[in-house]
Amino acid sequence: MESGAISRLDDLASRYEPAGFKEQFLYPIANLYKDNFYGYLTDGDSYLAFYNGKMLNDPWERQAYKEKYGSELGIPQTWAELDRIAEFFYRPDQKMYGGSLYRTHNYIVWEFWMRFHAKGYYPLDQEMRPQINNDAGVAALEELIAVSRYLDPAVNSNEFFNNIQSFSEGNRFANFGWGGPYKFFIGDNSAIREHLITAIPPGGVIDGQVVRMPYNNWGWNYTISSYTQHREIAYLYTLYAASPAGSRIALTQGVGGGGWIFRSLSEVAYHRSPDSGDL
């Protein structure tokens, strides 16, 4: 974007994008760079929170939680609430744990970023200066460490597949992940399949308001080259490809990474003769 190789699309979006179109996106900020629109997020790992509904909806547990904390037991809106519920459900003598949140070195950073975002910060500011070396960064790390004592002890060694297997056993309260783990949790061999609750991950209180903080680990966007001779039709095709109708076709083709759409873009939106110079 900074080099100008990718086209800003605010003008075309304002002209063609249907009203409410972006409301379908779980992570709409991924469409923007410095508040300008450059392309639709199409394939990415937007994280969900997973909760054990059997534990969350048990009448006895709900009454006990209310008596202990003076509030209703429900889907946590903030990380502070999730941490408190994890502590409430930590009963190792009953083989019950507050969660299967990742704690190995390859995966623990996912939760740190969510906790840090929930304090109102991104990793870098608009000038690409790091923002984690502040009170919010320290607090996010301290809170992550503190709640670890209420998790399944196996989280300290469980890698990705071990983690989702353990949560599927049905005796842990919370976890998070994207579509892949979700498919496993509702599979035939999952004890939690009938009790799985999915929600937007917790957030924090920013300027007096509870702000839920979805997290996108990475992803691909439909973007348009600044050098194309077919900017308008390229945009219209990406608009269709990012729509529910276009997305359904891509998914049913069974091609990972949006491959069906990318092949179609190369064949249609960017079709050129060998000497045209178009990209």
Tab-separated table of C-alpha atoms in Angstrom:
chain	number	residue	atom	x	y	z
A	1	MET	CA	0.000	0.000	0.000
A	2	GLU	CA	2.733	2.450	0.922
A	3	SER	CA	4.424	1.939	-2.462
A	4	GLY	CA	1.199	2.554	-4.338
A	5	ALA	CA	1.235	-0.892	-5.975
A	6	ILE	CA	-2.229	-1.716	-4.593
A	7	SER	CA	-5.190	0.452	-5.480
A	8	ARG	CA	-7.344	2.195	-2.877
A	9	LEU	CA	-10.941	1.178	-3.469
A	10	ASP	CA	-12.960	3.639	-1.385
A	11	ASP	CA	-14.435	5.271	-4.481
A	12	LEU	CA	-15.649	2.005	-6.015
A	13	ALA	CA	-16.964	0.693	-2.705
A	14	SER	CA	-18.996	3.866	-2.147
A	15	ARG	CA	-20.426	3.494	-5.639
A	16	TYR	CA	-21.198	-0.216	-5.793
A	17	GLU	CA	-21.120	-1.807	-2.351
A	18	PRO	CA	-24.646	-2.733	-1.125
A	19	ALA	CA	-25.857	-1.127	2.081
A	20	GLY	CA	-24.885	-3.206	5.110
A	21	PHE	CA	-22.488	-5.379	3.119
A	22	LYS	CA	-19.617	-5.061	5.602
A	23	GLU	CA	-21.877	-5.966	8.521
A	24	GLN	CA	-21.436	-9.631	7.585
A	25	PHE	CA	-17.688	-9.480	8.260
A	26	LEU	CA	-16.497	-10.831	11.603
A	27	TYR	CA	-13.274	-8.814	11.324
A	28	PRO	CA	-14.021	-5.784	9.111
A	29	ILE	CA	-10.901	-3.861	10.133
A	30	ALA	CA	-8.896	-6.350	8.045
A	31	ASN	CA	-10.353	-4.609	4.969
A	32	LEU	CA	-8.622	-1.346	5.871
A	33	TYR	CA	-5.173	0.171	5.976
A	34	LYS	CA	-4.851	3.550	7.697
A	35	ASP	CA	-8.644	3.882	7.570
A	36	ASN	CA	-8.755	3.438	3.787
A	37	PHE	CA	-10.358	0.485	2.020
A	38	TYR	CA	-8.015	-1.697	-0.036
A	39	GLY	CA	-9.856	-5.008	-0.423
A	40	TYR	CA	-12.171	-7.574	1.116
A	41	LEU	CA	-10.876	-10.153	3.564
A	42	THR	CA	-11.726	-13.490	2.004
A	43	ASP	CA	-9.824	-16.303	3.687
A	44	GLY	CA	-8.505	-15.984	7.197
A	45	ASP	CA	-8.502	-17.340	10.702
A	46	SER	CA	-10.937	-15.114	12.563
A	47	TYR	CA	-10.995	-16.530	16.062
A	48	LEU	CA	-14.043	-17.646	17.983
A	49	ALA	CA	-14.393	-18.385	21.668
A	50	PHE	CA	-15.593	-21.898	22.518
A	51	TYR	CA	-17.418	-22.598	25.768
A	52	ASN	CA	-18.757	-25.698	27.471
A	53	GLY	CA	-22.529	-25.187	27.586
A	54	LYS	CA	-23.068	-28.118	29.921
A	55	MET	CA	-21.005	-26.363	32.567
A	56	LEU	CA	-22.305	-22.883	31.741
A	57	ASN	CA	-26.006	-23.770	31.817
A	58	ASP	CA	-26.095	-26.145	34.778
A	59	PRO	CA	-28.693	-24.733	37.257
A	60	TRP	CA	-26.655	-25.734	40.307
A	61	GLU	CA	-23.514	-24.113	38.912
A	62	ARG	CA	-25.384	-20.945	38.022
A	63	GLN	CA	-26.784	-20.641	41.534
A	64	ALA	CA	-23.404	-21.320	43.146
A	65	TYR	CA	-21.703	-18.751	40.914
A	66	LYS	CA	-24.298	-16.104	41.720
A	67	GLU	CA	-23.961	-16.725	45.435
A	68	LYS	CA	-20.178	-16.493	45.247
A	69	TYR	CA	-19.776	-13.496	42.932
A	70	GLY	CA	-23.147	-11.721	42.995
A	71	SER	CA	-23.535	-11.873	39.209
A	72	GLU	CA	-25.026	-14.212	36.627
A	73	LEU	CA	-22.981	-16.975	35.090
A	74	GLY	CA	-22.968	-16.458	31.331
A	75	ILE	CA	-20.861	-15.981	28.239
A	76	PRO	CA	-17.961	-13.758	29.356
A	77	GLN	CA	-17.940	-10.306	27.806
A	78	THR	CA	-14.464	-9.414	29.064
A	79	TRP	CA	-11.271	-11.293	29.779
A	80	ALA	CA	-11.675	-10.486	33.462
A	81	GLU	CA	-14.995	-12.340	33.440
A	82	LEU	CA	-13.491	-15.309	31.609
A	83	ASP	CA	-10.652	-15.482	34.143
A	84	ARG	CA	-13.116	-15.485	37.031
A	85	ILE	CA	-15.242	-18.233	35.472
A	86	ALA	CA	-12.130	-20.292	34.762
A	87	GLU	CA	-11.236	-20.059	38.457
A	88	PHE	CA	-14.785	-21.035	39.422
A	89	PHE	CA	-14.675	-24.213	37.339
A	90	TYR	CA	-11.189	-25.271	38.379
A	91	ARG	CA	-11.750	-28.518	40.303
A	92	PRO	CA	-8.840	-30.831	39.572
A	93	ASP	CA	-10.068	-33.404	42.100
A	94	GLN	CA	-13.122	-33.821	39.835
A	95	LYS	CA	-10.995	-33.647	36.650
A	96	MET	CA	-12.705	-30.360	35.787
A	97	TYR	CA	-10.711	-27.384	34.552
A	98	GLY	CA	-11.242	-23.740	33.671
A	99	GLY	CA	-10.069	-24.194	30.118
A	100	SER	CA	-7.677	-25.509	27.502
A	101	LEU	CA	-6.219	-22.132	26.535
A	102	TYR	CA	-2.936	-22.504	24.676
A	103	ARG	CA	0.233	-22.178	26.716
A	104	THR	CA	3.011	-23.662	24.556
A	105	HIS	CA	5.500	-21.257	22.995
A	106	ASN	CA	4.123	-21.632	19.455
A	107	TYR	CA	0.561	-20.650	20.375
A	108	ILE	CA	0.429	-18.612	23.579
A	109	VAL	CA	0.959	-15.354	21.687
A	110	TRP	CA	-2.555	-15.622	20.177
A	111	GLU	CA	-4.155	-15.057	23.559
A	112	PHE	CA	-1.684	-12.340	24.511
A	113	TRP	CA	-2.648	-10.296	21.449
A	114	MET	CA	-6.365	-10.671	22.204
A	115	ARG	CA	-5.855	-9.539	25.788
A	116	PHE	CA	-3.665	-6.651	24.656
A	117	HIS	CA	-6.147	-5.539	21.976
A	118	ALA	CA	-8.873	-5.590	24.620
A	119	LYS	CA	-6.992	-2.855	26.468
A	120	GLY	CA	-7.355	-0.544	23.485
A	121	TYR	CA	-4.030	-1.039	21.724
A	122	TYR	CA	-2.726	-2.520	18.508
A	123	PRO	CA	0.812	-3.953	18.378
A	124	LEU	CA	2.039	-0.934	16.380
A	125	ASP	CA	0.869	2.637	16.095
A	126	GLN	CA	0.260	4.473	12.815
A	127	GLU	CA	3.972	5.231	12.546
A	128	MET	CA	4.893	1.549	13.072
A	129	ARG	CA	6.225	2.131	16.572
A	130	PRO	CA	5.765	-0.789	19.017
A	131	GLN	CA	3.117	-0.265	21.689
A	132	ILE	CA	3.483	-3.352	23.894
A	133	ASN	CA	6.093	-1.849	26.220
A	134	ASN	CA	3.558	-0.057	28.386
A	135	ASP	CA	1.296	-0.696	31.362
A	136	ALA	CA	-1.326	-2.360	29.154
A	137	GLY	CA	1.207	-4.808	27.734
A	138	VAL	CA	2.504	-5.707	31.171
A	139	ALA	CA	-1.034	-6.122	32.561
A	140	ALA	CA	-2.106	-8.342	29.654
A	141	LEU	CA	0.865	-10.617	30.261
A	142	GLU	CA	0.361	-10.702	34.025
A	143	GLU	CA	-3.318	-11.617	33.617
A	144	LEU	CA	-2.487	-14.344	31.103
A	145	ILE	CA	0.019	-15.850	33.534
A	146	ALA	CA	-2.341	-15.583	36.510
A	147	VAL	CA	-5.233	-17.486	34.932
A	148	SER	CA	-2.918	-20.294	33.834
A	149	ARG	CA	-3.151	-21.893	37.266
A	150	TYR	CA	-6.847	-22.644	36.629
A	151	LEU	CA	-6.354	-24.376	33.295
A	152	ASP	CA	-5.820	-28.015	32.491
A	153	PRO	CA	-2.152	-28.612	33.463
A	154	ALA	CA	-1.629	-30.354	30.124
A	155	VAL	CA	-1.828	-26.977	28.336
A	156	ASN	CA	1.831	-26.476	29.206
A	157	SER	CA	2.796	-29.290	26.835
A	158	ASN	CA	-0.206	-29.714	24.527
A	159	GLU	CA	0.423	-28.558	20.990
A	160	PHE	CA	-2.421	-27.726	18.597
A	161	PHE	CA	-3.948	-31.156	17.961
A	162	ASN	CA	-3.518	-32.312	21.556
A	163	ASN	CA	-5.231	-29.137	22.667
A	164	ILE	CA	-8.381	-29.581	20.595
A	165	GLN	CA	-8.529	-33.251	21.548
A	166	SER	CA	-8.441	-32.379	25.258
A	167	PHE	CA	-11.155	-29.714	24.964
A	168	SER	CA	-13.389	-32.153	23.086
A	169	GLU	CA	-13.417	-34.428	26.144
A	170	GLY	CA	-16.043	-32.133	27.667
A	171	ASN	CA	-14.561	-31.295	31.069
A	172	ARG	CA	-12.902	-27.961	30.284
A	173	PHE	CA	-14.768	-24.653	30.242
A	174	ALA	CA	-13.136	-22.443	27.622
A	175	ASN	CA	-10.988	-22.505	24.527
A	176	PHE	CA	-10.652	-20.517	21.316
A	177	GLY	CA	-9.779	-21.097	17.694
A	178	TRP	CA	-11.188	-20.875	14.185
A	179	GLY	CA	-13.216	-23.072	11.834
A	180	GLY	CA	-10.866	-26.055	11.924
A	181	PRO	CA	-11.189	-26.743	15.669
A	182	TYR	CA	-14.933	-26.059	15.450
A	183	LYS	CA	-15.342	-28.891	12.934
A	184	PHE	CA	-13.531	-31.228	15.329
A	185	PHE	CA	-15.596	-30.136	18.335
A	186	ILE	CA	-18.860	-30.983	16.570
A	187	GLY	CA	-17.523	-34.254	15.162
A	188	ASP	CA	-18.739	-37.721	16.030
A	189	ASN	CA	-15.885	-38.393	18.464
A	190	SER	CA	-16.329	-35.209	20.495
A	191	ALA	CA	-17.961	-35.358	23.923
A	192	ILE	CA	-18.695	-31.635	23.780
A	193	ARG	CA	-20.509	-31.663	20.430
A	194	GLU	CA	-24.002	-31.318	21.963
A	195	HIS	CA	-22.880	-28.664	24.432
A	196	LEU	CA	-20.564	-26.450	22.389
A	197	ILE	CA	-21.223	-22.702	22.560
A	198	THR	CA	-19.448	-20.371	20.144
A	199	ALA	CA	-19.150	-16.623	20.685
A	200	ILE	CA	-17.059	-13.603	19.819
A	201	PRO	CA	-13.956	-13.655	22.047
A	202	PRO	CA	-14.002	-11.517	25.187
A	203	GLY	CA	-12.951	-7.906	25.120
A	204	GLY	CA	-12.295	-5.130	27.587
A	205	VAL	CA	-13.700	-1.900	28.942
A	206	ILE	CA	-12.548	1.001	26.769
A	207	ASP	CA	-13.779	4.531	27.506
A	208	GLY	CA	-16.452	3.078	29.769
A	209	GLN	CA	-17.821	0.708	27.139
A	210	VAL	CA	-17.422	-3.062	26.898
A	211	VAL	CA	-15.749	-3.650	23.535
A	212	ARG	CA	-15.624	-7.236	22.265
A	213	MET	CA	-12.429	-7.938	20.396
A	214	PRO	CA	-12.511	-10.456	17.536
A	215	TYR	CA	-9.045	-11.502	16.474
A	216	ASN	CA	-7.804	-12.379	13.004
A	217	ASN	CA	-4.576	-14.331	13.086
A	218	TRP	CA	-3.839	-13.910	9.386
A	219	GLY	CA	-5.646	-13.991	6.074
A	220	TRP	CA	-5.873	-13.150	2.404
A	221	ASN	CA	-7.571	-10.127	0.895
A	222	TYR	CA	-8.898	-9.484	-2.583
A	223	THR	CA	-6.924	-6.494	-3.782
A	224	ILE	CA	-6.543	-4.712	-7.118
A	225	SER	CA	-3.235	-3.836	-8.735
A	226	SER	CA	-2.752	-0.122	-9.321
A	227	TYR	CA	-1.460	-0.976	-12.786
A	228	THR	CA	-4.515	-2.844	-14.031
A	229	GLN	CA	-6.429	-1.525	-17.026
A	230	HIS	CA	-9.619	-3.138	-15.698
A	231	ARG	CA	-9.904	-1.688	-12.204
A	232	GLU	CA	-13.690	-1.347	-12.138
A	233	ILE	CA	-14.559	-4.839	-13.321
A	234	ALA	CA	-11.827	-6.302	-11.117
A	235	TYR	CA	-13.432	-4.609	-8.113
A	236	LEU	CA	-16.918	-5.800	-9.082
A	237	TYR	CA	-15.670	-9.342	-9.323
A	238	THR	CA	-14.075	-9.176	-5.869
A	239	LEU	CA	-17.305	-7.710	-4.510
A	240	TYR	CA	-19.177	-10.717	-5.852
A	241	ALA	CA	-16.504	-13.157	-4.660
A	242	ALA	CA	-16.710	-11.756	-1.108
A	243	SER	CA	-20.520	-11.959	-1.063
A	244	PRO	CA	-22.373	-14.848	0.579
A	245	ALA	CA	-23.289	-16.226	-2.871
A	246	GLY	CA	-19.706	-16.141	-4.144
A	247	SER	CA	-18.308	-17.492	-0.892
A	248	ARG	CA	-20.693	-20.449	-0.951
A	249	ILE	CA	-19.473	-21.428	-4.400
A	250	ALA	CA	-15.832	-21.187	-3.323
A	251	LEU	CA	-16.446	-23.302	-0.236
A	252	THR	CA	-18.344	-26.015	-2.060
A	253	GLN	CA	-15.479	-26.310	-4.554
A	254	GLY	CA	-13.405	-27.548	-1.640
A	255	VAL	CA	-10.375	-25.469	-2.599
A	256	GLY	CA	-8.334	-24.103	0.294
A	257	GLY	CA	-7.041	-20.543	0.394
A	258	GLY	CA	-9.691	-19.194	-1.975
A	259	GLY	CA	-8.029	-21.024	-4.882
A	260	TRP	CA	-11.203	-21.264	-6.967
A	261	ILE	CA	-11.721	-17.535	-6.750
A	262	PHE	CA	-8.108	-16.699	-7.499
A	263	ARG	CA	-8.176	-18.913	-10.600
A	264	SER	CA	-11.357	-17.196	-11.706
A	265	LEU	CA	-9.822	-13.769	-11.170
A	266	SER	CA	-6.839	-14.691	-13.293
A	267	GLU	CA	-9.096	-16.022	-16.032
A	268	VAL	CA	-11.727	-13.277	-16.025
A	269	ALA	CA	-10.881	-10.052	-14.222
A	270	TYR	CA	-7.228	-10.010	-15.272
A	271	HIS	CA	-7.453	-11.696	-18.646
A	272	ARG	CA	-4.900	-10.082	-20.962
A	273	SER	CA	-2.908	-10.637	-24.088
A	274	PRO	CA	0.779	-11.494	-23.621
A	275	ASP	CA	1.928	-8.024	-24.737
A	276	SER	CA	-0.685	-5.909	-22.971
A	277	GLY	CA	1.506	-5.083	-19.978
A	278	ASP	CA	-1.509	-5.395	-17.657
A	279	LEU	CA	-1.220	-7.113	-14.275
